[in-house]
Amino acid sequence: MCLLGLYYSVLSGISDEDRCVAELLTFEASISQISAGLFYLSRKTPEIRPINTFSAEAPHSAGIMGRKSSSLVVTLAVLFGAMTAICVTLIVLMFTKTTHTDPEPTAPPQNQPYLVGVGRADCTGPAADVPLMGYANTQQKAAGIHTRLYSRAFIIDDGSRRVVFVTADVGMISQRVRLEVLQALQQKYGDVYRQDNVVLSGTHTHCGPGGYFQYTLFMISSGGFIKTSIQPLVDGIVKSINRAHQNMRPGRIYRNRGELDHSSINRSPHSYLNNPEDERLRYKDNTDNQVLVLKFTDLDGDGIGMLSWFAVHAVSMNYTNRLVSSDNMGYASYLLEQDKNPGELPGQGSFVAAFSSSNLGDVSPNTRGPVCMNTGLPCDYLNSSCPVGGTKMCAAFGPGDDMFESTRIIGQNIYRKAKELYATAVDEVTGSVQSAHQWVNMTDVSVQINDTHTVRTCKPALGHSFAAGTTDGGGDLNFTQGAVEGDPFWDGIVGVLLGKPSNETKECHHPKPILFNTGEMNTPLPQLIMLKMLIMDTEVVIAGLSNVYTHYITTYEEYQVQRYEGASTIYGPHTLSAYLQKYRGLARAIAQNQVSELPVGPEPPFFMESLVSLLPAAPVDRKPANTSFGEVLQQVYPIYRQVGLTCGVPQGSELVQNSERDKTFVTVEILDNRTETWEVVHTDASWETRFHWLKGSNQQSNATIQWFIPPSAPSGSYRIRHFGHYKALKGLRPIISPYEGSSDVFRVASSFYY
């Protein structure tokens, strides 16, 4: 019937309303013709005229025809009358009902909604002279901003229980950061947000300020404990939770998952191949390519946020970079938030898009793989070194021609896949929200691996291959990955500094040759949160770099190879088994509603003393005679084309002492000719800007601002402004004062000729 109606409307060019009537009439005509062949419907001829289908070639005599004609006419008349009555009734019904052609709204979901809240806050911190955390390169100190760093919080409440998940643009969450965040939350909210329902995760960018650990090993590699570094991070995380708390509303959560290829590689394939074949056959690849998306909406179905997980290291920005950057994961967030918050500057707008770390331990975004930088040839497969230059010369690159392009490509790939999954997410997350938390002394866990054998974890220690680094960033010394024997020279030096490992510890960590014997350490087990689905299955998500950093967790088989990941598995070869045993206990407690019966475990210390910064105090700032802070040293050209570059160099910024941590250092502004006012179109959080800070001689410093003009930039008049603080002495007392500088006005046009 529908096909007939459509066919009629196409031929006749009638309206949708007439098509509905024509569809019914065409259906009637077809039935009538099948029954008797008496009537023909024509829009051009409104009357209904009889068609004598039998008179032309009647095979019977007129007498026979005449004898049957009266009964036939009566029968046909009855049929026609009945059909006419039916059609009239249908037509009347058609015109009495609404003619609105949009689909009827589906019935609202019957599942109980959650209370959900999302929030975002800046957590960038100092942008100069502070070691970046991730590559353990003491020479890699911040010198400007590529993109700003943000904390993104998601609160889920089922009416009786509440959980908070935060992912922050930071290398990892330290125990100190977590303790300070919980302390601040307790002061503001009492027992609403606690250690058992708050999960803090880091995106694992290697380009954020360091100095937020309270343990010696990390303090050495990141310049000690740096208050100006940890405070913005803690404040930003707390502020993002505050904002999520303030905008909580009834809403729903939907999940979707898919696969993203060509955006990651395994950086230790030799280790992976040491796993049992039957286990490897369970997976199609040697990395986890799945993307999981949670879509948060209000009750009207409008999106308010997205939380996604994908396993890849945020190391597209390599160890030569000195700009603070959120790397590939942060760029994915940037793109989706720009999509969902049209007209807003980066970091603003109500929609929050978070891309969180997952099981990324051996996963690199540098998809071209490792090559020797001095020859272009592949690195040694087993130990990732080069004939000349060793591990330092072996590095993985790609997919772009430089780290900025690689960051853009990988981030864009992740963003596009997550956006696709977000748009098609219909599988609703339902059920109760539950969490379990327990502190565990991981140095002394007994694991029953079978009916006859029990094994134990070890006192924490790092192996020689830890110092070799990875193909994402090799070490500076002559260490190589895959080392199963020690080096007397280095063992002697480190032994004097940190103490030699006991025979018991050596035996426990075998075949790892111990380089750093970091000793006894109480470490927490990350929280486990389980959301029960209506379809009676469970979605398990590994949220990496959460709550405290405990280095790597390899399988027993990968541990034997002792590449970087195995050497960084600090509790010995049975670390994974111990974690799995503990997680089973947490999962069992949740399933059996016995979380309250879990032992709390040993509480971690909150050190108040011995937190020493290894960085010298920031000196006072100076400027050349007869100049002022913020004065432009190199002016812009008067005109630029779209897809161009403009630079300005203000004088003398002190970024370490910037008291307004969540304010931008850079704005790009366009003149609104109607109101003669300036409108900010980019900040230092924008992908299109780069802010470089150069420490000069005689305590003078320069800032260089780059704006990569996008093709979408409107033609018009622009200026670039810079904001900062400088330190001076008033008497013997240091005073921090603001300053600003501005470029000349310049034009952006599609052509230099008009």
Coordinates of C-alpha atoms in Angstrom, one line a residue, residues 120 147-148 150 152 304-306 326 329-355 411-412 415 419 679-689 707 710 712:
R120 CA 36.2 21.5 34.5
T147 CA 48.2 24.1 25.6
R148 CA 46.8 24.7 29.1
Y150 CA 42.6 21.0 32.8
R152 CA 37.6 17.3 34.5
I304 CA 26.3 17.5 29.1
G305 CA 29.5 15.5 29.0
M306 CA 31.5 12.6 27.7
S326 CA 48.2 18.3 27.4
M329 CA 44.6 13.2 25.0
G330 CA 44.3 16.9 25.8
Y331 CA 43.9 17.8 22.2
A332 CA 41.1 15.3 21.8
S333 CA 39.3 16.9 24.7
Y334 CA 40.0 20.3 23.1
L335 CA 38.4 19.3 19.8
L336 CA 35.3 17.8 21.2
E337 CA 34.7 20.6 23.7
Q338 CA 35.1 23.1 20.9
D339 CA 32.5 21.1 18.9
K340 CA 30.0 21.0 21.8
N341 CA 30.6 24.5 23.1
P342 CA 30.4 26.6 19.9
G343 CA 31.5 30.2 20.3
E344 CA 33.3 29.5 23.6
L345 CA 37.0 29.9 24.3
P346 CA 39.0 26.8 25.2
G347 CA 38.3 25.7 28.8
Q348 CA 34.9 27.5 28.8
G349 CA 31.4 26.2 28.1
S350 CA 29.2 23.7 29.9
F351 CA 30.0 20.6 28.0
V352 CA 32.9 18.6 29.5
A353 CA 34.8 16.1 27.3
A354 CA 37.4 13.9 29.1
F355 CA 39.8 11.4 27.5
G411 CA 44.5 13.5 19.1
Q412 CA 42.3 14.0 16.1
Y415 CA 38.5 12.6 19.0
K419 CA 32.6 11.6 18.7
E679 CA 36.9 40.5 21.3
V680 CA 39.2 37.6 22.5
V681 CA 39.3 34.9 19.9
H682 CA 42.3 32.8 21.2
T683 CA 44.2 32.3 24.4
D684 CA 47.2 30.3 25.4
A685 CA 44.8 27.4 25.8
S686 CA 44.2 27.4 22.1
W687 CA 45.8 25.0 19.7
E688 CA 46.6 27.9 17.3
T689 CA 48.9 29.7 19.8
W707 CA 49.7 32.6 16.4
P710 CA 43.8 29.3 10.7
S712 CA 38.7 30.1 9.2

